[in-house]
Coordinates of C-alpha atoms in Angstrom, one line a residue:
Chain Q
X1 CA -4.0 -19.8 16.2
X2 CA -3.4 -19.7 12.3
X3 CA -6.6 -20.1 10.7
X4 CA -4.8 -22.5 8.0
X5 CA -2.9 -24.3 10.4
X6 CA -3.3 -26.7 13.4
X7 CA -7.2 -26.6 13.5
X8 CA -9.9 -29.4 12.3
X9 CA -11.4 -28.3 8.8
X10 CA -14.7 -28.2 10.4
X11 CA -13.2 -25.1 12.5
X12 CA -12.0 -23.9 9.7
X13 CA -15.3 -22.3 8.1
X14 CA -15.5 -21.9 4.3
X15 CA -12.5 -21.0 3.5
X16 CA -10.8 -23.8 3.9
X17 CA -13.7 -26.0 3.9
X18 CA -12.4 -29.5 2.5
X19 CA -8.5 -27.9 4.0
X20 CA -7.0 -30.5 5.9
X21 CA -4.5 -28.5 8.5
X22 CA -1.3 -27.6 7.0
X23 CA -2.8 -28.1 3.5
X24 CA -2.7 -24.8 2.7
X25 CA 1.1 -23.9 2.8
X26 CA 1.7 -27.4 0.8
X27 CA -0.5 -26.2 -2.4
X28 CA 1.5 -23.0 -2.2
X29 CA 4.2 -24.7 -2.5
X30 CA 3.5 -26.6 -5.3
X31 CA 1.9 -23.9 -6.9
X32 CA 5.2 -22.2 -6.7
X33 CA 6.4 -24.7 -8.9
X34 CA 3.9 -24.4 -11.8
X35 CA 1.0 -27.1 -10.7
X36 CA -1.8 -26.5 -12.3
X37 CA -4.3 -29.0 -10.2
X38 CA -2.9 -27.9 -7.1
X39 CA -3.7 -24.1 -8.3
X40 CA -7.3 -25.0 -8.9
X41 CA -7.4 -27.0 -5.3
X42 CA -6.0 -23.9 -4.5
X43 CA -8.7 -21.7 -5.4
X44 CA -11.5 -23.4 -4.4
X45 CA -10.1 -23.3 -0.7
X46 CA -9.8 -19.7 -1.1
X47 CA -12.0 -17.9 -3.4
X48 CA -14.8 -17.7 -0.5
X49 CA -12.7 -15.3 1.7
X50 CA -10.9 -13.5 -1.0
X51 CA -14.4 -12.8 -3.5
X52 CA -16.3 -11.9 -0.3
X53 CA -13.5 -9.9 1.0
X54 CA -13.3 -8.3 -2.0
X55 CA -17.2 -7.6 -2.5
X56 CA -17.5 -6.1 1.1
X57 CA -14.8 -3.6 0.1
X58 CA -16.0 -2.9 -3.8
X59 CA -20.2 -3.6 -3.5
X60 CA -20.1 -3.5 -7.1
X61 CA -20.3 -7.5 -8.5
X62 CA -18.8 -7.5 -11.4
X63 CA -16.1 -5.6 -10.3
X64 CA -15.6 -7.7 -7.1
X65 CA -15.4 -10.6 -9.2
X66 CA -12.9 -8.8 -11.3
X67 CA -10.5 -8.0 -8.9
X68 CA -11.1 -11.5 -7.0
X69 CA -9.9 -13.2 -10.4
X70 CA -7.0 -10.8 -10.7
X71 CA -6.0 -11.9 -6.6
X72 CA -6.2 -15.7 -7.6
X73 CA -4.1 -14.6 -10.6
X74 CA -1.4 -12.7 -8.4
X75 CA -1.7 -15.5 -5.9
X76 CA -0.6 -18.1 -8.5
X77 CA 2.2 -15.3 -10.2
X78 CA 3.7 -14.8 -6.1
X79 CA 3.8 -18.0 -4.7
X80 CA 6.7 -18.3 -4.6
X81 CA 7.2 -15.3 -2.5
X82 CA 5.2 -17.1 0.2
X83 CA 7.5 -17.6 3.7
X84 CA 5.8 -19.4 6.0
X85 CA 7.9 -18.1 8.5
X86 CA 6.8 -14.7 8.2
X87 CA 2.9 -15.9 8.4
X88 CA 0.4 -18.0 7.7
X89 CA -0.8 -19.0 4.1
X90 CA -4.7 -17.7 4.5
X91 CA -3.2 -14.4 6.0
X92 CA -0.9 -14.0 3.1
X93 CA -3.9 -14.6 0.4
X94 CA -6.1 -12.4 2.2
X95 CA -3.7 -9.6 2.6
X96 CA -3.4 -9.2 -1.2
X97 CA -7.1 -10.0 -1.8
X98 CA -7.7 -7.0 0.7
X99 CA -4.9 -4.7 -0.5
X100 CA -6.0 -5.2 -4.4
X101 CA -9.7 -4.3 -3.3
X102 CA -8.7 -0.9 -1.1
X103 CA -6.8 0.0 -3.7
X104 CA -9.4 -0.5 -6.7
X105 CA -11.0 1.5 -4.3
X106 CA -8.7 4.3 -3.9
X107 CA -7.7 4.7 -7.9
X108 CA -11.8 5.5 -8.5
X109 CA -11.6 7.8 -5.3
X110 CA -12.3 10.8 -7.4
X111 CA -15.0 9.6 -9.1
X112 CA -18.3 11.3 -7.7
X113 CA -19.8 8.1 -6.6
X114 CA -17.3 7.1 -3.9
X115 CA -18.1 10.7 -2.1
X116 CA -21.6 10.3 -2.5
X117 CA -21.1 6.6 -0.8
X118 CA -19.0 7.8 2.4
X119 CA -21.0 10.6 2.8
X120 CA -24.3 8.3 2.6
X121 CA -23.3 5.9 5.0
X122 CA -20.5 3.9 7.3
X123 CA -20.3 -0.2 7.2
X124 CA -21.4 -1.7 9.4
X125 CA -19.7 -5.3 10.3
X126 CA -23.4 -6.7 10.4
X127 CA -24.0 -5.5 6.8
X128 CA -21.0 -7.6 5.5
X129 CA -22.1 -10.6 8.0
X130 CA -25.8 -10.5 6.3
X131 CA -24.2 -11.6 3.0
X132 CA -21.6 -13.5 4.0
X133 CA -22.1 -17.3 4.5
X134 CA -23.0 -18.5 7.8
X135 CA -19.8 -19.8 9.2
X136 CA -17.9 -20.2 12.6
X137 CA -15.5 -17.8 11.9
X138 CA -17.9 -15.3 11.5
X139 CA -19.8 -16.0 14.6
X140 CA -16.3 -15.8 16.8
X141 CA -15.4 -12.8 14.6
X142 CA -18.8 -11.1 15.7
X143 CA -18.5 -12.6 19.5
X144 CA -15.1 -10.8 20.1
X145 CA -16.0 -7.4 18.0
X146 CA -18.4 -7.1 20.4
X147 CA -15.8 -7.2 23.2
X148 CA -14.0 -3.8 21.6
X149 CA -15.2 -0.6 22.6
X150 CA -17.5 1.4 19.6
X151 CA -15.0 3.3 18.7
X152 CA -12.2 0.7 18.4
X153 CA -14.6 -1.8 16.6
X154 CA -15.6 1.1 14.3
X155 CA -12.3 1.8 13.5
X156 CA -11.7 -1.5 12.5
X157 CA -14.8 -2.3 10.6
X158 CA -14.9 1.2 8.3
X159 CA -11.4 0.1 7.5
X160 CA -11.2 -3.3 7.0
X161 CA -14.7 -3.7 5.1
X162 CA -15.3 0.0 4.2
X163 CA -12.0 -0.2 2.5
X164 CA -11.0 4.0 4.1
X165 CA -8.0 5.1 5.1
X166 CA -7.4 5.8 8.6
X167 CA -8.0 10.1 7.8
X168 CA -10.8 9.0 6.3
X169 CA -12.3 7.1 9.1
X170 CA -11.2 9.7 11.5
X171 CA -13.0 12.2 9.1
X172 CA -16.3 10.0 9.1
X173 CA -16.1 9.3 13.0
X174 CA -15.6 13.0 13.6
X175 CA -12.0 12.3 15.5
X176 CA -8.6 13.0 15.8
X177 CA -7.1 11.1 13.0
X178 CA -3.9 10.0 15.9
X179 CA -6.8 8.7 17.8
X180 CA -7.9 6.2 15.0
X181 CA -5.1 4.9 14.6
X182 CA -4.4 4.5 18.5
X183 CA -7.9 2.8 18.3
X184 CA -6.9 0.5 15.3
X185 CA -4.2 -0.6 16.5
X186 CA -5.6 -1.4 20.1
X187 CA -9.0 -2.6 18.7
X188 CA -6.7 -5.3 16.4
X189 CA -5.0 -6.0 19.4
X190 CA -7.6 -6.7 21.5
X191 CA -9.9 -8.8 18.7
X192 CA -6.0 -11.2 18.1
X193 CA -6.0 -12.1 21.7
X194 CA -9.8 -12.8 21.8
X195 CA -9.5 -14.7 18.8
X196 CA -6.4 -16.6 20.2
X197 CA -4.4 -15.8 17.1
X198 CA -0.9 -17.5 17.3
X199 CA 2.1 -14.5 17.5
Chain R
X1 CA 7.3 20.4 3.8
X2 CA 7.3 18.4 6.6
X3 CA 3.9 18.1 7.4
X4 CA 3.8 16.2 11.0
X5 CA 3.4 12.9 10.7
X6 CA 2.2 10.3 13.1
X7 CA 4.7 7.8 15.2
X8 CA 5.5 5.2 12.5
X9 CA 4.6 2.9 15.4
X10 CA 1.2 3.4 16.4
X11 CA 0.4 3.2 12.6
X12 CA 0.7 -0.7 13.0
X13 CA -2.6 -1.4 13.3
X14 CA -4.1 1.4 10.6
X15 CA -1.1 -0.5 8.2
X16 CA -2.5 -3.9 8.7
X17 CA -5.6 -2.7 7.8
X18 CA -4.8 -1.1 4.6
X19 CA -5.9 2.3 5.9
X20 CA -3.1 4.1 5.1
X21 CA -2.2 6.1 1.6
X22 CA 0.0 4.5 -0.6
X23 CA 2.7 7.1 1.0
X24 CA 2.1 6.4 4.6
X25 CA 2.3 2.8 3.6
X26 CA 5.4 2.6 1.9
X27 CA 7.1 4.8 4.8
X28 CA 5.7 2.2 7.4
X29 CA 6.8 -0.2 5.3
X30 CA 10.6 1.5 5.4
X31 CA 10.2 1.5 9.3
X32 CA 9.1 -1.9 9.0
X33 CA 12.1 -3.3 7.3
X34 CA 14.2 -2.2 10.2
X35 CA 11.8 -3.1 13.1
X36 CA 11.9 -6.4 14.0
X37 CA 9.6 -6.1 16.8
X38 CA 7.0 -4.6 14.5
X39 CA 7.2 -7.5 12.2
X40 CA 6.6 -9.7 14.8
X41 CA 3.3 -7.3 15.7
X42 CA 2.2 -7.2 12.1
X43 CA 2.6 -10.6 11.4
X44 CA 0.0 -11.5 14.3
X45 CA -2.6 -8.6 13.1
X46 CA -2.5 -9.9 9.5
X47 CA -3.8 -13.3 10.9
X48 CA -6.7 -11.4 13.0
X49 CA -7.5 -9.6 9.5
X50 CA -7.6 -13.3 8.2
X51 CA -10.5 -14.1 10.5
X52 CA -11.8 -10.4 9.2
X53 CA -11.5 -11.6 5.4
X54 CA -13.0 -15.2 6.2
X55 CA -15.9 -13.7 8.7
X56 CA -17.0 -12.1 5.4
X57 CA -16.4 -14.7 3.0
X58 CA -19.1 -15.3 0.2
X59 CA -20.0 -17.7 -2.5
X60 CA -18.0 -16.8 -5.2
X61 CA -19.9 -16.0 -8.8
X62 CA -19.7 -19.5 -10.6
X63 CA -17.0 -19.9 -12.8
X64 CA -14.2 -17.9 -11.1
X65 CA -12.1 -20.5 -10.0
X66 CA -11.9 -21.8 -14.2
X67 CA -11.6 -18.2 -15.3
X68 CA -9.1 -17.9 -13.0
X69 CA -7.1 -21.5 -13.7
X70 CA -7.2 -20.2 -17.5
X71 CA -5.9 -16.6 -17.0
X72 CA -3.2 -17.9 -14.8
X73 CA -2.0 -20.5 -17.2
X74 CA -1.1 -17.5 -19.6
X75 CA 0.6 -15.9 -16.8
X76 CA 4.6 -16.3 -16.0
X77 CA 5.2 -16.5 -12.7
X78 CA 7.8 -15.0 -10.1
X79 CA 10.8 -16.3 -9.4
X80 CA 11.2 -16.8 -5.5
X81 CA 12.9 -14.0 -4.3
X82 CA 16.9 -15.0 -3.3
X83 CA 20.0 -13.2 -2.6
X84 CA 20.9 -10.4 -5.8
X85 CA 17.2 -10.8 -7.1
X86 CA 17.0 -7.8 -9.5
X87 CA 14.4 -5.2 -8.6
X88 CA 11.9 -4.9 -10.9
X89 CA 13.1 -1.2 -11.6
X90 CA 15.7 -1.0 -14.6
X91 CA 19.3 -0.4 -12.9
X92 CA 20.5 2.5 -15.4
X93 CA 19.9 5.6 -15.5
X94 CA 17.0 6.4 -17.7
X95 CA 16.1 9.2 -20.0
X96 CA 14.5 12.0 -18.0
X97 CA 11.9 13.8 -20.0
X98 CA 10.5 17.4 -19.8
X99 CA 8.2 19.2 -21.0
X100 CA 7.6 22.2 -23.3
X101 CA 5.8 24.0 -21.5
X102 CA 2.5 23.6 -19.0
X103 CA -0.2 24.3 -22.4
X104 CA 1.8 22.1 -24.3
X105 CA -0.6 19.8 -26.3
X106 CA 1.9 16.7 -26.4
X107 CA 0.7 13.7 -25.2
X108 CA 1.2 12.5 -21.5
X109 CA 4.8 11.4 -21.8
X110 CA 6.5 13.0 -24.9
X111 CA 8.3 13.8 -26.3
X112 CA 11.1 13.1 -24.4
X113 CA 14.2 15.2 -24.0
X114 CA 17.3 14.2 -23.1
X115 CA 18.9 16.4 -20.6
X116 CA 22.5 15.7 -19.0
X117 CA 23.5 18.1 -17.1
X118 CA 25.7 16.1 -14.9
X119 CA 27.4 19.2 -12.7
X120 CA 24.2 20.8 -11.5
X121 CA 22.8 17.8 -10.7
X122 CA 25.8 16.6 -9.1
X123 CA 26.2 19.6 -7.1
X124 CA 22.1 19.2 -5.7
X125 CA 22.6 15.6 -5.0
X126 CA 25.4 16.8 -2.8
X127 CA 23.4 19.4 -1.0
X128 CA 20.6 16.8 -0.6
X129 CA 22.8 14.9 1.5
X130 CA 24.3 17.6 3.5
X131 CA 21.0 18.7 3.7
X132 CA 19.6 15.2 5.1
X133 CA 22.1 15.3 7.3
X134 CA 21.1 18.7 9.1
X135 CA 17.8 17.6 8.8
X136 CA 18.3 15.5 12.0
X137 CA 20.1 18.5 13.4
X138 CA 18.4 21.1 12.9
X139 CA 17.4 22.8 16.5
X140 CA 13.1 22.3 17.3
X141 CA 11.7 23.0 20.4
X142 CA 9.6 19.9 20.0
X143 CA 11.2 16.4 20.8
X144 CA 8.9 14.6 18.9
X145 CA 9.5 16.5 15.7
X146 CA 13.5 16.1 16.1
X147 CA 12.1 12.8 16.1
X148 CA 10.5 13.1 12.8
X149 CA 12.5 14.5 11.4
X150 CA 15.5 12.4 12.0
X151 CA 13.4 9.6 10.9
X152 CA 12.2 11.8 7.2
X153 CA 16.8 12.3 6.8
X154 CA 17.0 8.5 7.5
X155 CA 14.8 7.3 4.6
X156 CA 16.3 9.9 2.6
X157 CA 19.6 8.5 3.5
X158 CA 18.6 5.2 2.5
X159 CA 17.4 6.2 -0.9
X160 CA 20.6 7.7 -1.2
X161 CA 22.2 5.0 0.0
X162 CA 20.6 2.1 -1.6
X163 CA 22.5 -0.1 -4.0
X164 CA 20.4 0.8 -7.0
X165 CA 20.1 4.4 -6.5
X166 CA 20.2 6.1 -10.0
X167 CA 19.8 10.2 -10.9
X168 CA 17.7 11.8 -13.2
X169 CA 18.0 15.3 -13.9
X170 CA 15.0 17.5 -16.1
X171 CA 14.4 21.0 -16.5
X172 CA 11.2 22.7 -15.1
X173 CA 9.0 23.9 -17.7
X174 CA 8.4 27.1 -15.6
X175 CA 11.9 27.5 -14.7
X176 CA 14.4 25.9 -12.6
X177 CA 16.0 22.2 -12.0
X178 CA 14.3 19.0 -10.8
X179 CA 16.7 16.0 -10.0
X180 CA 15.5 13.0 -8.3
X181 CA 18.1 10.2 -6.5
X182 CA 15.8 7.2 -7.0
X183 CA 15.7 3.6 -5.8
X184 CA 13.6 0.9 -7.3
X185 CA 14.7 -1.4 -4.3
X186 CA 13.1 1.0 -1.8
X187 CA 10.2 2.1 -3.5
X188 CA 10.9 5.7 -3.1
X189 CA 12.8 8.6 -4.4
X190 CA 14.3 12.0 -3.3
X191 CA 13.4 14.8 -4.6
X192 CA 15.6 18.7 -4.9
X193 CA 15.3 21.2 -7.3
X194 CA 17.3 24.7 -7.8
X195 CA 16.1 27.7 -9.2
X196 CA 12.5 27.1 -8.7
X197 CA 10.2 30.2 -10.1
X198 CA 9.0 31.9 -6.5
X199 CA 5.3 31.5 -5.8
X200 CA 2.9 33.6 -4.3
X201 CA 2.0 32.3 -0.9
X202 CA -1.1 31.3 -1.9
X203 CA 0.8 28.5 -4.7
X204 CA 2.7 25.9 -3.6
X205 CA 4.4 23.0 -5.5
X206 CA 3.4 19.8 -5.1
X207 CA 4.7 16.3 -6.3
X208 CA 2.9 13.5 -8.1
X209 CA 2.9 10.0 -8.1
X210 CA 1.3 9.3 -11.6
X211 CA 0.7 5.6 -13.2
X212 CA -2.0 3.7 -14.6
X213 CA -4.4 3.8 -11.0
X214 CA -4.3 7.6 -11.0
X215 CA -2.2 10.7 -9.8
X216 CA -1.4 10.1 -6.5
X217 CA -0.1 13.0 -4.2
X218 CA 3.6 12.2 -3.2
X219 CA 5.0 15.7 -1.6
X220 CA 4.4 19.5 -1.3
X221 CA 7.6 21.1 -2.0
X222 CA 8.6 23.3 1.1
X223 CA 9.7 26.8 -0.1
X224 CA 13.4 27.3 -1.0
X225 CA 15.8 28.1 0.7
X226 CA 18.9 29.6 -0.8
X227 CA 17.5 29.0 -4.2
X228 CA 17.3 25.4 -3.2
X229 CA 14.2 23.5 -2.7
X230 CA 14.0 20.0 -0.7
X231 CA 15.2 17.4 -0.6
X232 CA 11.8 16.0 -0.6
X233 CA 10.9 11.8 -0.2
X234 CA 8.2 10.5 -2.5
X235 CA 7.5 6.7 -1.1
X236 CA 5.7 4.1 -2.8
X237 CA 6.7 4.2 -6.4
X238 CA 5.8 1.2 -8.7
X239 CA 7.3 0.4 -11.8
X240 CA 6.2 2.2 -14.6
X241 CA 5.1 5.1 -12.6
X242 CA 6.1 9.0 -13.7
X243 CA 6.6 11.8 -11.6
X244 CA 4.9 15.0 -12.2
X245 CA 5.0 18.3 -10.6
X246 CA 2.4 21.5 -10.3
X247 CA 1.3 24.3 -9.0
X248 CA -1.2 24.1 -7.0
X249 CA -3.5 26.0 -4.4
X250 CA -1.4 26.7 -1.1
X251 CA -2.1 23.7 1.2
X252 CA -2.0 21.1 -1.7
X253 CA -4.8 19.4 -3.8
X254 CA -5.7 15.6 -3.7
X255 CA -5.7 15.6 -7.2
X256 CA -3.7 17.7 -9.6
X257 CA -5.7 20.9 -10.7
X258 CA -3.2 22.4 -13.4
X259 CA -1.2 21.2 -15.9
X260 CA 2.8 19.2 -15.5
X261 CA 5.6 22.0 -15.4
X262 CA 7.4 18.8 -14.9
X263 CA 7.5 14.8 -16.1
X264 CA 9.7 12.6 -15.5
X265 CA 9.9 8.6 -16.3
X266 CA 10.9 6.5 -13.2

């Protein structure tokens, strides 16, 4: 199931909190075409997942919320690159949201701060779900992580909220790197179908 | 070299993720183009990293939405993408630009040299595709590496190939000739150079991606052979990107530890 798409808006958890279904795709759309109000209806459905998103990956605030405003930016430059053939709205706003982080990320890699903060510690999914706002998402997202094995919800979670590379998880979990990705890829697997994500 | 790479298949999961390099990403994202099935596969994972993004969404600082309303009001945006949409790379060839020499004080990119020196670089572009070619043939005990390799000639080929391909040519401050086939439409370039200075086997080349969010490692240059080194593929260019080469320790450095015997202006 598409999280913008064919589900009540109470499902829907912050995100798309006042999101009728569909509605998402439609502002895109209109945002493609230069519509201011439907940009800033826009970005009020979506700045919860994208700045928090964002924040998990960074940690640092004012960062975060610099590199949330410059995915709301991009967001409103691309729309019209949205195909909603090829995916859902939500997935396609969160996929730059997380792809802008990771690589803010990546471009201060050598600074000595970053080494000092893999080597200190791993993320932990629970550490990101202690910030973020109590929604259903999250408790369905938490249900199903817990159906993956350690190493594939690891994996998952040092990527996806740690913001590493898969050698870099591999490094941190002390495996073969061919393993983590076997184990990503599995582990994503497994947490679509318990989700009930629509293919 | 070649190091070995994984399957560009099982890297589905590490690529919806984000967890792969720039490079890995934009090879994955080659394979992708020409897999439909992994589209399909991707296309479902992004939505489960949807439910990842929205499991950890948070009250944004007050204030964003507005700032972001007004920032995007001075912002063009994109045309939608349709048949013949330009890449965002200039078609022409460009200027290549070299340097004086590696303790040369000039500033990052000048000044700029032209260099045409249209025969030798005609000549390597025509061994990089004989050479892609054998690439794929080239006798391994190892199935898996045939396939790897034949893969590494394919996307070589289609930089070749690709409808915007352009060459730059430059000389190599520490002696030798660098030319690049590059595509903007593909995100990547190849890579050849003749006449390299030999290093001692504890040097090695090694290629750089370098742009305004660092120097990114692109490629370690395998040794020559025949006085002809590569051809080497260096994915996931953006626009406004140069390429650099140095020498660096053998086995490669994550970031670059001397100074550009080479720069060139993608």
């Amino acid at each position: 199931m598409r999280l913008d798409e064919g589900r009540p808006p109470h499902e829907a958890g912050p995100a798309t909190g006042e999101a009728r279904a569909g509605e998402l795709p439609v502002l895109l759309e209109r945002v493609a075409r230069g519509d201011r109000d439907a940009f800033e209806h826009l970005c009020q459905q979506i700045a919860a997942p994208v700045f928090g998103t964002v924040r998990a990956v960074l940690r640092d605030l004012p960062q975060s919320e610099e590199v949330a405003q410059e995915v709301l930016v991009e967001v409103w430059q691309s729309a019209s690159r949205f195909d909603p053939r090829r995916g859902g709205a939500l997935a396609w706003v969160t996929t730059i949201a997380h792809r802008r982080a990771v690589d803010r990320v990546r471009s201060e890699q050598r600074s000595a701060q970053r080494e000092l903060r893999a080597a200190a510690h791993t993320v932990a999914y629970d550490e990101v779900a202690e910030t973020a706002q109590a929604n259903l998402d999250a408790e369905r997202v938490r249900r199903c992580l817990r159906s993956l094995t350690d190493l594939q919800r690891e994996a998952v979670t040092l990527a996806y909220y740690g913001g590493y590379t898969y050698r870099q998880v591999a490094a941190l979990l002390g495996v073969a790197a061919g393993t983590v990705n076997t184990r990503m890829r599995d582990g994503l697997i497994r947490l679509r179908d318990c989700l009930g994500v629509e293919r | 070299m070649r190091t070995r790479r994984p399957e560009p298949h099982t890297l589905a999961g590490a690529y919806a993720l984000d967890a792969l390099t720039r490079a890995d990403r934009a090879r994955f994202e080659l394979h992708l183009a020409r897999c439909q099935q992994c589209a399909a596969e991707i296309s479902g994972l992004h939505e489960t990293t949807a439910h990842l993004a929205v499991a950890a969404a948070a009250e944004p600082p007050a204030g964003l939405t507005q700032r972001a309303v007004a920032a995007a009001v001075r912002t063009r945006q994109l045309p939608p993408l349709t048949r013949g949409t330009p890449s965002p790379w200039p078609p022409r060839r460009r200027a290549a630009a070299a340097f004086a020499g590696p303790a040369a004080s000039t500033p990052a990119d000048g000044p700029f040299r032209r260099i045409w020196l249209p025969r030798v670089a005609l000549a390597i572009a025509g061994a990089m595709v004989i050479l892609a070619a054998a690439l794929g043939l080239a006798s391994r005990s190892a199935q898996h590496q045939l396939q790897q390799d034949q893969l590494h000639s394919h996307a070589i080929a289609v930089v070749l190939t690709a409808r915007d391909a352009h060459m730059i040519s430059a000389r190599v401050s520490t002696g030798g000739t660098a030319t690049i086939v590059m595509s903007g439409r593909e995100h990547a370039l190849v890579f050849a150079a003749a006449g390299l200075a030999a290093l001692p086997s504890t040097s090695c080349y090694e290629l750089w991606l370098m742009g305004s969010g660092g120097d990114q490692p692109a490629a370690m240059l395998p040794p020559p052979q025949h006085g002809m080194t590569g051809p080497v593929l260096a994915s996931g260019l953006k626009p406004g990107e140069r390429l650099g080469l140095t020498i660096e320790p053998a086995g490669g450095s994550p970031h670059p530890t001397t100074p550009a015997i080479l720069r060139i202006v993608l």
